Amino acid sequence: QEQAAKKQTTYGKPSLGGPWTLVDAKTNKPVTDASFHGSYVLLYFGFSRCPDICPSELLKVQKVLRLLGDEAPTPLFVSLDPRRDSLRQLRAYGKDFDERVRFLVGTPAQCKAAAKAYRVYSSIGAVDDEDSDDYLIDHSIVLYLVGPDGKFLDFFTQATPADAIAAKIREHR
């Protein structure tokens, strides 16, 4: 019964993805969706001050990378919090995770456009008046697999374990 509850059945392919431009925190250089054409990409949207879900999902991504070895996709973390996620902040945050994860951020409009292309839900929680930097962001918890042609291939929810993600990525190769 538990296995049946975790099984996902999809019909057709949702219209997800599209052009975006952001800045890579590691290189401080602009990147676009086209910068990654030619390789598989595992895309996640989150924020560096997330207390639990984002770090857990990034640890799951690390496990996927280990399971796939040389066949691993390029992992991208796109910030939903450009106000607080400076390039410096993302570099510091990235030290806790696999060095292959690329942390991306842009202007609020650029981050919003990238999230919108993947239909990512996000909403800033209550802001403490005394410290306007003290807030959480409620957001979708989904990993997106993008093919070498830049087209959306598959998605993985929070309930999908790393070994199942690795298996599905292998199926798409």
PDB file of C-alpha atoms in Angstrom:
ATOM      1  CA  GLN A   1       0.000   0.000   0.000  1.00  0.00           C
ATOM      2  CA  GLU A   2       2.860   2.415   0.861  1.00  0.00           C
ATOM      3  CA  GLN A   3       4.570   1.550  -2.444  1.00  0.00           C
ATOM      4  CA  ALA A   4       1.366   2.295  -4.362  1.00  0.00           C
ATOM      5  CA  ALA A   5       1.084   5.672  -2.630  1.00  0.00           C
ATOM      6  CA  LYS A   6       4.613   6.644  -3.772  1.00  0.00           C
ATOM      7  CA  LYS A   7       4.107   5.562  -7.381  1.00  0.00           C
ATOM      8  CA  GLN A   8       3.573   8.503  -9.710  1.00  0.00           C
ATOM      9  CA  THR A   9       1.674   8.138 -12.947  1.00  0.00           C
ATOM     10  CA  THR A  10       1.762  10.974 -15.429  1.00  0.00           C
ATOM     11  CA  TYR A  11       0.091  11.411 -18.788  1.00  0.00           C
ATOM     12  CA  GLY A  12       1.592  13.641 -21.436  1.00  0.00           C
ATOM     13  CA  LYS A  13       4.334  16.120 -20.743  1.00  0.00           C
ATOM     14  CA  PRO A  14       3.659  19.384 -18.909  1.00  0.00           C
ATOM     15  CA  SER A  15       4.734  22.598 -20.552  1.00  0.00           C
ATOM     16  CA  LEU A  16       7.615  23.490 -18.243  1.00  0.00           C
ATOM     17  CA  GLY A  17      10.860  25.327 -18.797  1.00  0.00           C
ATOM     18  CA  GLY A  18      11.956  28.167 -20.943  1.00  0.00           C
ATOM     19  CA  PRO A  19      14.666  30.766 -21.296  1.00  0.00           C
ATOM     20  CA  TRP A  20      16.228  32.355 -18.241  1.00  0.00           C
ATOM     21  CA  THR A  21      19.328  34.368 -17.328  1.00  0.00           C
ATOM     22  CA  LEU A  22      20.959  34.281 -13.887  1.00  0.00           C
ATOM     23  CA  VAL A  23      24.436  34.634 -12.352  1.00  0.00           C
ATOM     24  CA  ASP A  24      26.560  31.675 -11.226  1.00  0.00           C
ATOM     25  CA  ALA A  25      27.774  32.321  -7.666  1.00  0.00           C
ATOM     26  CA  LYS A  26      30.966  30.318  -8.241  1.00  0.00           C
ATOM     27  CA  THR A  27      32.128  32.242 -11.317  1.00  0.00           C
ATOM     28  CA  ASN A  28      30.245  35.540 -10.855  1.00  0.00           C
ATOM     29  CA  LYS A  29      29.340  35.278 -14.549  1.00  0.00           C
ATOM     30  CA  PRO A  30      25.937  35.322 -16.222  1.00  0.00           C
ATOM     31  CA  VAL A  31      24.534  31.980 -17.342  1.00  0.00           C
ATOM     32  CA  THR A  32      21.411  31.146 -19.294  1.00  0.00           C
ATOM     33  CA  ASP A  33      19.401  27.999 -19.786  1.00  0.00           C
ATOM     34  CA  ALA A  34      21.321  27.605 -23.071  1.00  0.00           C
ATOM     35  CA  SER A  35      24.622  27.539 -21.139  1.00  0.00           C
ATOM     36  CA  PHE A  36      23.693  24.019 -20.066  1.00  0.00           C
ATOM     37  CA  HIS A  37      22.482  22.676 -23.403  1.00  0.00           C
ATOM     38  CA  GLY A  38      24.390  19.529 -24.233  1.00  0.00           C
ATOM     39  CA  SER A  39      24.116  18.074 -20.729  1.00  0.00           C
ATOM     40  CA  TYR A  40      21.375  16.822 -18.458  1.00  0.00           C
ATOM     41  CA  VAL A  41      20.416  19.219 -15.658  1.00  0.00           C
ATOM     42  CA  LEU A  42      18.815  18.569 -12.270  1.00  0.00           C
ATOM     43  CA  LEU A  43      17.174  21.844 -11.255  1.00  0.00           C
ATOM     44  CA  TYR A  44      15.970  22.870  -7.802  1.00  0.00           C
ATOM     45  CA  PHE A  45      14.461  26.154  -6.610  1.00  0.00           C
ATOM     46  CA  GLY A  46      15.030  27.191  -2.987  1.00  0.00           C
ATOM     47  CA  PHE A  47      16.748  29.675  -0.693  1.00  0.00           C
ATOM     48  CA  SER A  48      19.908  29.539   1.384  1.00  0.00           C
ATOM     49  CA  ARG A  49      18.280  30.446   4.697  1.00  0.00           C
ATOM     50  CA  CYS A  50      15.818  27.580   4.465  1.00  0.00           C
ATOM     51  CA  PRO A  51      16.064  25.750   7.791  1.00  0.00           C
ATOM     52  CA  ASP A  52      15.209  22.224   6.695  1.00  0.00           C
ATOM     53  CA  ILE A  53      13.704  21.329   3.313  1.00  0.00           C
ATOM     54  CA  CYS A  54      16.299  22.900   0.990  1.00  0.00           C
ATOM     55  CA  PRO A  55      19.286  21.371   2.818  1.00  0.00           C
ATOM     56  CA  SER A  56      17.536  17.987   2.853  1.00  0.00           C
ATOM     57  CA  GLU A  57      16.822  18.180  -0.873  1.00  0.00           C
ATOM     58  CA  LEU A  58      20.411  19.217  -1.618  1.00  0.00           C
ATOM     59  CA  LEU A  59      21.679  16.254   0.404  1.00  0.00           C
ATOM     60  CA  LYS A  60      19.375  14.052  -1.676  1.00  0.00           C
ATOM     61  CA  VAL A  61      20.860  15.604  -4.828  1.00  0.00           C
ATOM     62  CA  GLN A  62      24.345  14.743  -3.492  1.00  0.00           C
ATOM     63  CA  LYS A  63      23.279  11.139  -3.094  1.00  0.00           C
ATOM     64  CA  VAL A  64      21.911  11.104  -6.656  1.00  0.00           C
ATOM     65  CA  LEU A  65      25.234  12.482  -7.904  1.00  0.00           C
ATOM     66  CA  ARG A  66      27.149   9.748  -6.062  1.00  0.00           C
ATOM     67  CA  LEU A  67      24.814   7.033  -7.370  1.00  0.00           C
ATOM     68  CA  LEU A  68      25.211   8.194 -10.972  1.00  0.00           C
ATOM     69  CA  GLY A  69      28.933   8.951 -10.919  1.00  0.00           C
ATOM     70  CA  ASP A  70      30.106  10.180 -14.320  1.00  0.00           C
ATOM     71  CA  GLU A  71      26.541   9.957 -15.661  1.00  0.00           C
ATOM     72  CA  ALA A  72      25.261  12.526 -13.149  1.00  0.00           C
ATOM     73  CA  PRO A  73      23.393  15.574 -14.464  1.00  0.00           C
ATOM     74  CA  THR A  74      24.579  19.105 -13.764  1.00  0.00           C
ATOM     75  CA  PRO A  75      22.865  20.147 -10.515  1.00  0.00           C
ATOM     76  CA  LEU A  76      21.542  23.719 -10.370  1.00  0.00           C
ATOM     77  CA  PHE A  77      20.120  25.505  -7.332  1.00  0.00           C
ATOM     78  CA  VAL A  78      18.122  28.600  -8.298  1.00  0.00           C
ATOM     79  CA  SER A  79      17.470  31.097  -5.527  1.00  0.00           C
ATOM     80  CA  LEU A  80      13.929  32.194  -4.788  1.00  0.00           C
ATOM     81  CA  ASP A  81      15.324  34.849  -2.425  1.00  0.00           C
ATOM     82  CA  PRO A  82      17.506  37.260  -4.414  1.00  0.00           C
ATOM     83  CA  ARG A  83      17.085  39.882  -1.709  1.00  0.00           C
ATOM     84  CA  ARG A  84      19.146  37.883   0.813  1.00  0.00           C
ATOM     85  CA  ASP A  85      20.902  35.336  -1.415  1.00  0.00           C
ATOM     86  CA  SER A  86      23.827  37.405  -2.616  1.00  0.00           C
ATOM     87  CA  LEU A  87      26.577  35.730  -4.602  1.00  0.00           C
ATOM     88  CA  ARG A  88      28.712  35.715  -1.439  1.00  0.00           C
ATOM     89  CA  GLN A  89      25.893  34.167   0.611  1.00  0.00           C
ATOM     90  CA  LEU A  90      25.355  31.418  -1.983  1.00  0.00           C
ATOM     91  CA  ARG A  91      29.088  30.642  -2.144  1.00  0.00           C
ATOM     92  CA  ALA A  92      29.161  30.278   1.647  1.00  0.00           C
ATOM     93  CA  TYR A  93      26.012  28.120   1.612  1.00  0.00           C
ATOM     94  CA  GLY A  94      27.384  25.975  -1.197  1.00  0.00           C
ATOM     95  CA  LYS A  95      30.399  24.932   0.903  1.00  0.00           C
ATOM     96  CA  ASP A  96      28.094  22.561   2.801  1.00  0.00           C
ATOM     97  CA  PHE A  97      27.169  20.614  -0.345  1.00  0.00           C
ATOM     98  CA  ASP A  98      28.692  18.775  -3.271  1.00  0.00           C
ATOM     99  CA  GLU A  99      31.015  21.097  -5.187  1.00  0.00           C
ATOM    100  CA  ARG A 100      29.266  20.199  -8.468  1.00  0.00           C
ATOM    101  CA  VAL A 101      26.086  22.035  -7.400  1.00  0.00           C
ATOM    102  CA  ARG A 102      25.928  25.395  -9.174  1.00  0.00           C
ATOM    103  CA  PHE A 103      24.166  28.110  -7.157  1.00  0.00           C
ATOM    104  CA  LEU A 104      22.385  30.705  -9.287  1.00  0.00           C
ATOM    105  CA  VAL A 105      20.749  34.026  -8.493  1.00  0.00           C
ATOM    106  CA  GLY A 106      19.751  37.159 -10.353  1.00  0.00           C
ATOM    107  CA  THR A 107      17.591  40.199  -9.969  1.00  0.00           C
ATOM    108  CA  PRO A 108      14.167  39.644  -8.411  1.00  0.00           C
ATOM    109  CA  ALA A 109      12.644  39.774 -11.902  1.00  0.00           C
ATOM    110  CA  GLN A 110      15.139  37.228 -13.286  1.00  0.00           C
ATOM    111  CA  CYS A 111      14.592  34.791 -10.406  1.00  0.00           C
ATOM    112  CA  LYS A 112      10.837  35.182 -10.698  1.00  0.00           C
ATOM    113  CA  ALA A 113      10.963  34.543 -14.463  1.00  0.00           C
ATOM    114  CA  ALA A 114      13.015  31.353 -14.019  1.00  0.00           C
ATOM    115  CA  ALA A 115      10.636  30.103 -11.316  1.00  0.00           C
ATOM    116  CA  LYS A 116       7.598  30.976 -13.421  1.00  0.00           C
ATOM    117  CA  ALA A 117       8.975  28.998 -16.368  1.00  0.00           C
ATOM    118  CA  TYR A 118       8.845  25.890 -14.149  1.00  0.00           C
ATOM    119  CA  ARG A 119       5.610  26.888 -12.429  1.00  0.00           C
ATOM    120  CA  VAL A 120       7.334  27.049  -9.062  1.00  0.00           C
ATOM    121  CA  TYR A 121       5.122  28.309  -6.263  1.00  0.00           C
ATOM    122  CA  SER A 122       6.771  30.635  -3.741  1.00  0.00           C
ATOM    123  CA  SER A 123       5.471  33.031  -1.122  1.00  0.00           C
ATOM    124  CA  ILE A 124       7.284  35.087   1.498  1.00  0.00           C
ATOM    125  CA  GLY A 125       6.010  34.340   4.983  1.00  0.00           C
ATOM    126  CA  ALA A 126       5.326  36.855   7.729  1.00  0.00           C
ATOM    127  CA  VAL A 127       8.062  39.462   8.039  1.00  0.00           C
ATOM    128  CA  ASP A 128       9.133  40.608  11.496  1.00  0.00           C
ATOM    129  CA  ASP A 129       8.934  44.428  11.506  1.00  0.00           C
ATOM    130  CA  GLU A 130      12.027  44.757  13.681  1.00  0.00           C
ATOM    131  CA  ASP A 131      14.179  42.651  11.389  1.00  0.00           C
ATOM    132  CA  SER A 132      12.917  42.701   7.820  1.00  0.00           C
ATOM    133  CA  ASP A 133      15.487  40.032   6.865  1.00  0.00           C
ATOM    134  CA  ASP A 134      13.867  37.523   9.209  1.00  0.00           C
ATOM    135  CA  TYR A 135      11.406  35.577   7.063  1.00  0.00           C
ATOM    136  CA  LEU A 136      10.868  32.190   5.492  1.00  0.00           C
ATOM    137  CA  ILE A 137       9.719  31.382   1.985  1.00  0.00           C
ATOM    138  CA  ASP A 138       7.076  28.765   1.352  1.00  0.00           C
ATOM    139  CA  HIS A 139       7.812  27.105  -2.000  1.00  0.00           C
ATOM    140  CA  SER A 140       7.330  24.080  -4.220  1.00  0.00           C
ATOM    141  CA  ILE A 141       9.591  21.152  -3.363  1.00  0.00           C
ATOM    142  CA  VAL A 142      10.369  19.652  -6.746  1.00  0.00           C
ATOM    143  CA  LEU A 143      13.500  18.582  -8.612  1.00  0.00           C
ATOM    144  CA  TYR A 144      13.254  19.024 -12.389  1.00  0.00           C
ATOM    145  CA  LEU A 145      15.202  16.934 -14.887  1.00  0.00           C
ATOM    146  CA  VAL A 146      16.054  18.836 -18.068  1.00  0.00           C
ATOM    147  CA  GLY A 147      17.482  17.137 -21.146  1.00  0.00           C
ATOM    148  CA  PRO A 148      20.524  18.135 -23.203  1.00  0.00           C
ATOM    149  CA  ASP A 149      18.202  19.975 -25.600  1.00  0.00           C
ATOM    150  CA  GLY A 150      16.978  22.179 -22.733  1.00  0.00           C
ATOM    151  CA  LYS A 151      13.543  20.559 -22.650  1.00  0.00           C
ATOM    152  CA  PHE A 152      11.838  19.375 -19.475  1.00  0.00           C
ATOM    153  CA  LEU A 153      11.971  15.576 -19.097  1.00  0.00           C
ATOM    154  CA  ASP A 154      10.756  14.629 -15.621  1.00  0.00           C
ATOM    155  CA  PHE A 155      10.167  15.827 -12.076  1.00  0.00           C
ATOM    156  CA  PHE A 156      10.731  14.376  -8.622  1.00  0.00           C
ATOM    157  CA  THR A 157       8.834  15.341  -5.493  1.00  0.00           C
ATOM    158  CA  GLN A 158      10.126  15.455  -1.949  1.00  0.00           C
ATOM    159  CA  ALA A 159       8.801  11.913  -1.432  1.00  0.00           C
ATOM    160  CA  THR A 160      10.967  10.475  -4.233  1.00  0.00           C
ATOM    161  CA  PRO A 161      14.073   8.781  -2.789  1.00  0.00           C
ATOM    162  CA  ALA A 162      17.507   9.347  -4.326  1.00  0.00           C
ATOM    163  CA  ASP A 163      17.796   5.806  -5.709  1.00  0.00           C
ATOM    164  CA  ALA A 164      14.481   6.179  -7.569  1.00  0.00           C
ATOM    165  CA  ILE A 165      15.615   9.534  -8.982  1.00  0.00           C
ATOM    166  CA  ALA A 166      18.882   7.992 -10.170  1.00  0.00           C
ATOM    167  CA  ALA A 167      17.004   5.103 -11.808  1.00  0.00           C
ATOM    168  CA  LYS A 168      14.647   7.484 -13.658  1.00  0.00           C
ATOM    169  CA  ILE A 169      17.580   9.622 -14.834  1.00  0.00           C
ATOM    170  CA  ARG A 170      19.242   6.474 -16.215  1.00  0.00           C
ATOM    171  CA  GLU A 171      16.009   5.643 -18.072  1.00  0.00           C
ATOM    172  CA  HIS A 172      16.108   9.036 -19.787  1.00  0.00           C
ATOM    173  CA  ARG A 173      19.685   8.611 -21.024  1.00  0.00           C
TER     174      ARG A 173
END
